[in-house]
Short mmCIF file of C-alpha atoms and ligand atoms in Angstrom, two decimals:
data_model
loop_
_atom_site.label_atom_id
_atom_site.label_comp_id
_atom_site.label_asym_id
_atom_site.label_seq_id
_atom_site.Cartn_x
_atom_site.Cartn_y
_atom_site.Cartn_z
CA MET G 85 96.51 72.07 96.67
CA VAL G 86 99.17 71.08 94.19
CA ILE G 87 102.74 72.00 94.80
CA ILE G 88 104.72 72.24 91.58
CA LYS G 89 108.42 71.54 91.59
CA ARG G 90 110.76 74.47 91.69
CA PRO G 91 111.55 75.39 88.03
CA THR G 92 115.05 74.17 87.11
CA ASP G 93 117.56 76.90 87.61
CA ILE G 94 118.89 78.79 84.65
CA LYS G 95 121.83 76.91 83.34
CA PRO G 96 125.12 78.75 83.78
CA SER G 97 125.64 78.63 80.03
CA GLU G 98 122.52 80.67 79.62
CA ILE G 99 123.79 83.43 81.84
CA THR G 100 125.99 85.91 80.13
CA ASP G 101 128.60 87.54 82.30
CA GLU G 102 127.23 91.00 83.17
CA SER G 103 130.16 93.05 81.83
CA VAL G 104 130.21 91.27 78.56
CA TYR G 105 126.45 91.61 78.45
CA LEU G 106 126.39 95.32 79.15
CA GLY G 107 129.06 95.80 76.48
CA ARG G 108 127.10 93.83 73.94
CA ARG G 109 123.72 95.39 74.76
CA ARG G 110 124.84 98.72 73.25
CA PHE G 111 124.61 96.97 69.79
CA MET G 112 121.47 95.04 70.37
CA GLN G 113 118.91 97.57 69.10
CA GLY G 114 118.25 96.39 65.66
CA ALA G 115 119.69 93.38 63.74
CA GLY G 116 121.58 95.60 61.25
CA VAL G 117 123.32 97.30 63.97
CA LEU G 118 124.24 94.01 65.49
CA ALA G 119 126.18 93.00 62.41
CA ALA G 120 127.87 96.38 62.22
CA GLY G 121 128.67 96.15 65.89
CA ALA G 122 130.44 92.84 65.43
CA MET G 123 132.82 94.47 63.09
CA LEU G 124 133.22 97.75 65.00
CA PRO G 125 133.17 96.93 68.67
CA ALA G 126 134.14 100.48 69.69
CA MET G 127 131.33 102.11 67.75
CA PRO G 128 129.98 105.00 69.70
CA ALA G 129 126.32 105.03 70.98
CA THR G 130 123.74 106.46 68.65
CA ALA G 131 120.39 108.00 69.40
CA ALA G 132 118.55 104.89 68.15
CA GLU G 133 120.12 102.74 70.90
CA ARG G 134 118.44 102.56 74.21
CA LYS G 135 119.85 101.35 77.43
CA VAL G 136 117.95 100.47 80.62
CA LEU G 137 117.78 103.54 82.87
CA VAL G 138 119.70 102.84 86.01
CA HIS G 139 119.45 104.80 89.22
CA ASP G 140 122.88 104.74 90.72
CA GLY G 141 122.34 105.74 94.32
CA ALA G 142 121.81 103.65 97.37
CA THR G 143 118.38 103.51 99.06
CA PRO G 144 119.58 103.56 102.61
CA GLY G 145 118.15 101.15 105.07
CA VAL G 146 116.21 99.25 102.51
CA GLN G 147 116.65 95.45 102.38
CA GLU G 148 118.79 94.31 99.54
CA PRO G 149 117.17 91.76 97.15
CA PRO G 150 118.38 88.25 97.19
CA PRO G 151 121.54 87.87 94.90
CA TRP G 152 119.67 85.81 92.27
CA LEU G 153 117.10 88.55 91.87
CA ALA G 154 119.73 91.30 91.82
CA ARG G 155 121.45 89.36 89.00
CA GLN G 156 118.24 88.95 87.12
CA ILE G 157 117.47 92.70 87.34
CA ALA G 158 121.00 93.61 86.27
CA VAL G 159 120.58 91.89 82.87
CA ALA G 160 117.09 93.35 82.12
CA THR G 161 116.81 94.66 78.61
CA PRO G 162 114.74 97.44 77.06
CA GLY G 163 111.24 96.20 76.30
CA PRO G 164 108.48 97.21 73.96
CA TYR G 165 105.70 99.89 74.54
CA SER G 166 108.05 102.30 76.31
CA THR G 167 107.16 105.97 76.01
CA ASP G 168 109.94 108.50 75.23
CA GLU G 169 108.29 111.14 77.44
CA LYS G 170 110.44 112.58 80.15
CA VAL G 171 110.94 110.11 82.95
CA THR G 172 110.00 111.12 86.47
CA PRO G 173 112.93 111.49 88.81
CA TYR G 174 113.70 108.56 91.04
CA GLU G 175 113.23 110.72 94.13
CA TRP G 176 109.63 111.52 93.13
CA GLU G 177 108.82 107.91 92.31
CA THR G 178 110.06 106.68 95.67
CA HIS G 179 108.89 109.59 97.95
CA TYR G 180 105.50 110.43 96.54
CA ASN G 181 103.60 107.24 96.99
CA ASN G 182 100.19 105.75 97.60
CA PHE G 183 100.60 102.73 99.79
CA TYR G 184 97.94 103.14 102.50
CA GLU G 185 99.23 100.27 104.50
CA PHE G 186 102.19 102.52 105.41
CA GLY G 187 100.25 105.74 105.82
CA THR G 188 98.01 108.00 103.82
CA ASP G 189 100.37 110.93 103.23
CA LYS G 190 102.38 110.80 100.14
CA GLY G 191 105.59 110.77 102.19
CA ASP G 192 104.55 108.16 104.66
CA PRO G 193 105.35 104.93 102.71
CA ALA G 194 108.98 106.00 102.13
CA LYS G 195 109.38 106.89 105.89
CA ASN G 196 107.41 103.90 107.31
CA ALA G 197 108.41 101.03 104.96
CA THR G 198 112.22 101.14 105.26
CA ASP G 199 112.36 98.04 107.52
CA PHE G 200 109.86 96.11 105.49
CA LYS G 201 110.92 92.55 104.81
CA SER G 202 110.32 91.39 101.20
CA GLU G 203 112.51 88.30 101.50
CA PRO G 204 111.66 85.52 102.33
CA TRP G 205 108.44 85.89 100.38
CA SER G 206 105.84 83.55 98.86
CA VAL G 207 102.86 83.78 96.60
CA GLU G 208 99.83 81.51 96.95
CA VAL G 209 98.09 80.74 93.74
CA GLY G 210 94.58 79.27 93.81
CA GLY G 211 91.21 78.93 92.23
CA GLU G 212 90.31 77.91 88.69
CA ALA G 213 93.69 76.71 87.42
CA GLU G 214 95.38 73.42 86.81
CA VAL G 215 98.55 74.50 88.77
CA THR G 216 97.96 75.90 92.16
CA GLY G 217 99.88 76.11 95.47
CA ARG G 218 102.30 78.19 97.43
CA PHE G 219 105.42 79.30 95.55
CA THR G 220 108.57 80.96 96.72
CA LEU G 221 109.53 84.30 95.18
CA GLU G 222 112.17 82.49 93.32
CA ASP G 223 109.72 79.91 91.91
CA ILE G 224 107.55 82.81 90.71
CA LEU G 225 110.27 85.05 89.16
CA LYS G 226 113.20 82.82 88.06
CA PRO G 227 111.76 81.69 84.73
CA HIS G 228 111.04 85.17 83.47
CA PRO G 229 113.59 87.25 81.60
CA LEU G 230 113.24 90.80 82.85
CA GLN G 231 112.64 93.87 80.68
CA GLU G 232 112.27 97.62 81.18
CA ARG G 233 108.93 99.24 80.33
CA ILE G 234 108.69 102.99 80.61
CA TYR G 235 105.01 103.39 81.29
CA ARG G 236 102.82 106.42 82.17
CA LEU G 237 101.16 106.02 85.62
CA ARG G 238 97.83 107.96 86.00
CA CYS G 239 96.55 108.07 89.53
CA VAL G 240 92.78 108.53 89.97
CA GLU G 241 93.80 111.64 92.03
CA ALA G 242 94.70 113.35 88.71
CA TRP G 243 98.46 113.31 89.00
CA SER G 244 100.72 111.32 86.77
CA MET G 245 104.32 110.11 86.43
CA VAL G 246 106.43 108.30 83.83
CA ILE G 247 108.12 105.31 85.41
CA PRO G 248 110.80 102.92 84.10
CA TRP G 249 109.66 99.61 85.46
CA ILE G 250 111.59 96.37 85.52
CA GLY G 251 109.47 93.24 85.17
CA PHE G 252 107.77 90.88 82.77
CA PRO G 253 104.36 90.43 81.16
CA LEU G 254 101.67 89.29 83.50
CA SER G 255 100.34 86.93 80.80
CA ASP G 256 103.61 84.92 80.93
CA LEU G 257 103.18 84.30 84.65
CA ILE G 258 99.41 83.46 84.28
CA LYS G 259 100.08 80.92 81.55
CA ARG G 260 102.21 78.82 83.85
CA PHE G 261 99.27 78.14 86.16
CA LYS G 262 97.08 77.03 83.32
CA PRO G 263 93.81 78.73 84.26
CA THR G 264 90.75 76.68 83.30
CA SER G 265 87.84 77.95 81.15
CA ASN G 266 86.07 78.71 84.44
CA ALA G 267 88.60 81.48 85.15
CA LYS G 268 86.90 84.69 84.09
CA PHE G 269 88.76 87.12 86.44
CA VAL G 270 92.01 87.15 88.37
CA ARG G 271 92.30 88.56 91.85
CA PHE G 272 95.39 89.97 93.47
CA GLN G 273 95.94 90.41 97.13
CA THR G 274 98.50 92.45 99.05
CA LEU G 275 100.22 91.19 102.22
CA LEU G 276 98.29 91.49 105.44
CA ASP G 277 100.83 92.00 108.21
CA PRO G 278 99.74 94.52 110.89
CA LYS G 279 103.10 94.17 112.56
CA GLN G 280 104.88 95.59 109.52
CA MET G 281 102.09 97.74 108.09
CA PRO G 282 101.12 100.39 110.60
CA GLN G 283 97.85 101.37 108.99
CA GLN G 284 96.56 97.72 109.26
CA ARG G 285 96.64 97.98 112.99
CA SER G 286 95.33 101.49 113.23
CA LEU G 287 91.85 102.20 114.59
CA PHE G 288 91.46 104.85 111.99
CA ARG G 289 91.99 102.79 108.90
CA ALA G 290 91.14 104.59 105.78
CA ILE G 291 90.44 101.36 103.83
CA ASP G 292 89.84 97.64 104.55
CA TYR G 293 92.76 95.30 104.42
CA PRO G 294 94.10 93.20 102.86
CA TYR G 295 94.14 95.35 99.73
CA VAL G 296 92.54 93.42 96.87
CA GLU G 297 92.49 94.28 93.15
CA GLY G 298 91.34 92.35 90.08
CA LEU G 299 91.23 92.20 86.27
CA ARG G 300 89.04 90.41 83.86
CA MET G 301 90.95 87.53 82.33
CA ASP G 302 91.36 89.06 78.90
CA GLU G 303 92.62 92.26 80.50
CA ALA G 304 95.16 90.33 82.56
CA MET G 305 96.36 88.56 79.37
CA ASN G 306 96.81 91.87 77.45
CA GLU G 307 100.40 92.50 76.53
CA LEU G 308 100.59 95.67 78.57
CA ALA G 309 99.60 94.19 81.92
CA PHE G 310 102.91 93.80 83.79
CA VAL G 311 104.44 92.39 86.88
CA ALA G 312 107.07 94.81 88.19
CA VAL G 313 110.02 93.74 90.44
CA GLY G 314 112.10 96.88 89.95
CA LEU G 315 112.29 100.52 88.80
CA TYR G 316 115.10 102.56 87.36
CA GLY G 317 117.19 99.38 86.86
CA LYS G 318 117.10 98.44 90.48
CA HIS G 319 114.86 96.32 92.78
CA LEU G 320 111.64 97.91 93.96
CA PRO G 321 111.86 99.86 97.19
CA PRO G 322 109.19 98.67 99.77
CA GLN G 323 107.16 101.85 99.20
CA ASN G 324 106.72 100.97 95.61
CA GLY G 325 105.51 97.40 96.34
CA ALA G 326 108.44 95.11 96.88
CA PRO G 327 109.05 92.42 96.02
CA LEU G 328 106.47 92.24 93.24
CA ARG G 329 103.47 94.34 92.18
CA LEU G 330 101.13 94.75 89.43
CA VAL G 331 101.33 97.61 86.83
CA VAL G 332 98.24 98.20 84.49
CA PRO G 333 99.19 101.33 82.65
CA TRP G 334 95.80 102.03 80.97
CA LYS G 335 93.98 101.99 84.32
CA TYR G 336 94.05 104.24 87.27
CA GLY G 337 97.10 103.57 89.47
CA PHE G 338 95.10 101.87 92.27
CA LYS G 339 94.54 98.80 90.03
CA GLY G 340 98.16 98.02 90.53
CA ALA G 341 98.28 96.20 93.79
CA LYS G 342 101.53 96.14 95.57
CA SER G 343 103.44 93.50 97.53
CA ILE G 344 101.33 90.67 96.19
CA VAL G 345 101.00 87.48 98.20
CA LYS G 346 97.99 85.82 96.61
CA ILE G 347 96.72 85.35 93.09
CA ASP G 348 93.35 83.65 92.54
CA PHE G 349 91.63 82.70 89.30
CA VAL G 350 87.95 83.14 89.91
CA ARG G 351 84.56 82.84 88.09
CA ASN G 352 82.90 86.09 89.30
CA GLN G 353 84.08 89.72 89.33
CA PRO G 354 85.92 90.01 92.65
CA MET G 355 85.11 92.70 95.13
CA THR G 356 88.05 95.12 95.11
CA THR G 357 89.30 97.52 97.79
CA TRP G 358 88.46 100.92 96.32
CA HIS G 359 85.28 99.78 94.60
CA LYS G 360 84.02 98.35 97.93
CA GLN G 361 85.16 101.51 99.71
CA ASN G 362 83.04 103.75 97.50
CA THR G 363 81.21 101.93 94.72
CA HIS G 364 80.02 105.25 93.15
CA GLU G 365 83.42 106.74 92.92
CA TYR G 366 85.66 103.90 92.00
CA GLY G 367 84.51 101.38 89.43
CA PHE G 368 85.88 97.90 89.00
CA TYR G 369 87.28 98.70 85.51
CA SER G 370 88.74 102.14 86.30
CA ASN G 371 90.15 102.60 82.92
CA VAL G 372 91.74 106.05 82.56
CA ASN G 373 89.05 108.14 80.90
CA PRO G 374 89.08 111.91 80.44
CA HIS G 375 85.35 111.88 79.62
CA VAL G 376 84.13 110.30 82.84
CA ASP G 377 84.77 112.50 85.86
CA HIS G 378 85.20 111.38 89.35
CA PRO G 379 82.08 112.69 91.22
CA ARG G 380 84.32 115.08 93.15
CA TRP G 381 86.91 116.24 90.42
CA SER G 382 87.47 116.34 86.70
CA GLN G 383 89.52 113.61 85.02
CA ALA G 384 90.07 115.73 81.86
CA HIS G 385 93.56 116.80 82.94
CA GLU G 386 96.31 115.67 85.15
CA ARG G 387 99.40 117.10 86.93
CA ARG G 388 102.51 115.49 85.49
CA LEU G 389 104.98 115.26 88.31
CA PRO G 390 107.29 116.74 89.23
CA ASN G 391 105.52 120.04 89.37
CA SER G 392 105.36 123.03 91.64
CA LEU G 393 103.01 125.83 92.58
CA PHE G 394 104.58 128.08 89.94
CA ASP G 395 104.83 125.30 87.31
CA PRO G 396 101.77 123.11 87.81
CA HIS G 397 102.49 121.18 84.63
CA VAL G 398 98.91 120.36 83.79
CA ILE G 399 98.44 118.25 80.66
CA PRO G 400 95.31 116.77 78.99
CA THR G 401 94.51 113.19 80.14
CA LYS G 402 94.29 110.71 77.17
CA MET G 403 91.70 107.89 76.75
CA PHE G 404 93.18 104.69 78.29
CA ASN G 405 96.07 106.76 79.40
CA GLY G 406 97.32 106.85 75.74
CA TYR G 407 97.23 103.02 75.35
CA ALA G 408 93.96 102.84 73.27
CA GLU G 409 95.84 101.10 70.35
CA GLN G 410 96.66 98.24 72.60
CA VAL G 411 93.51 97.93 74.79
CA ALA G 412 90.49 99.51 73.21
CA TYR G 413 89.36 96.21 71.75
CA LEU G 414 88.80 94.84 75.31
CA TYR G 415 85.87 97.24 75.78
CA LYS G 416 84.04 97.02 72.40
CA GLY G 417 80.42 97.35 72.93
CA MET G 418 80.71 98.33 76.56
CA ASP G 419 79.27 101.59 77.94
CA LEU G 420 82.35 102.98 79.77
CA ARG G 421 80.16 105.51 81.60
CA LYS G 422 78.28 102.59 83.19
CA ASP G 423 81.29 100.30 83.50
CA PHE G 424 83.69 102.99 84.70
N1 MTE C 248 98.47 97.48 98.46
C1 MTE C 248 98.36 98.69 97.92
N2 MTE C 248 98.60 98.83 96.62
C2 MTE C 248 98.44 100.02 96.04
C3 MTE C 248 97.99 101.12 96.80
C4 MTE C 248 97.85 100.93 98.19
O1 MTE C 248 97.41 101.91 98.91
N3 MTE C 248 97.92 99.73 98.71
N4 MTE C 248 97.87 102.34 96.14
C5 MTE C 248 97.64 102.31 94.69
C6 MTE C 248 97.59 103.70 94.10
S1 MTE C 248 96.26 104.67 94.42
C7 MTE C 248 98.64 104.05 93.23
S2 MTE C 248 98.48 105.52 92.36
C8 MTE C 248 99.83 103.20 92.98
C9 MTE C 248 101.09 104.02 93.28
O2 MTE C 248 102.24 103.37 92.93
P1 MTE C 248 103.67 103.92 93.24
O3 MTE C 248 103.69 104.45 94.61
O4 MTE C 248 104.65 102.85 93.02
O5 MTE C 248 103.81 105.08 92.29
O6 MTE C 248 99.82 102.07 93.83
C10 MTE C 248 98.62 101.44 93.99
N5 MTE C 248 98.77 100.14 94.75
MO1 MO C 249 96.27 106.21 92.64
#
């Protein structure tokens, strides 16, 4: 096992004071506007400008992130590939969750994860790569400027949300470990800690733990694959996978493993949690696909949350969750009914 040195800290000169930064950011959308902004510092906001969406309410009882991470999140900038669809309210994103380690009802994770400790945290990186070892959260995150990506999230259960994540491209993280040509897949593992995660010590576990997910290497290197450390301009609440989780917007939500502690570069397709649980119902690829139904329900439509009995808000599901332009090339020549 090779331990790499902690990446040198960001030089103070590289960190712009937050208030200056926030003021300047209003003018940053488009170089032309930047020049005009320099002359007219009091120029009002226009529709073309976008700012990071920030939830300004406390999440009571939830552990605060370390100050360096809070600072990093505070200077996140709007990133590419964001949808302009209506964003799902913070309350829904943080109180309607799948995180079976904390319970199988949608409200369980928010209730049972409040005392979850996401600091100190470390991630073990192993397998077919030149750089492997155990890294602190700071080692993992510090080199990456953070951005906001407003992505659709389509759960295999046929509901969906629109979530403003804060994070960075997974490919940027992977490159730092220099995977070798033997690395054909990458495997992600969630924390195993029965003391903190009540379902892991339950006799009536719904699934096997630790939770494992995986991507083919070229999928993992696609520009949309994202490591999230926050949402709505703030750190991730534990129920959403603090301190870091995967977001793969063209696949069903369960591909996005939460609270990751281990990343392995492997030669063979890894056995993943839901695929193992029910091989006929949950494929390894699990690309969002309105033409391939789940054996027990249709995938042609989805309930876009929030909804209600009187306003079910059912919309058609799009191929690759609407991201075909960015990802369809990955599956050229594959039969997506077979490799579902
Ligand atoms: N470790 C772990 N990761 C997980 C899950 C889980 O149960 N355990 N659920 C998945 C499913 S089914 C979905 S839809 C998304 C939900 O993410 P969210 O609660 O942040 O919206 O997390 C995924 N990641
Ligand atoms: Mo899901």
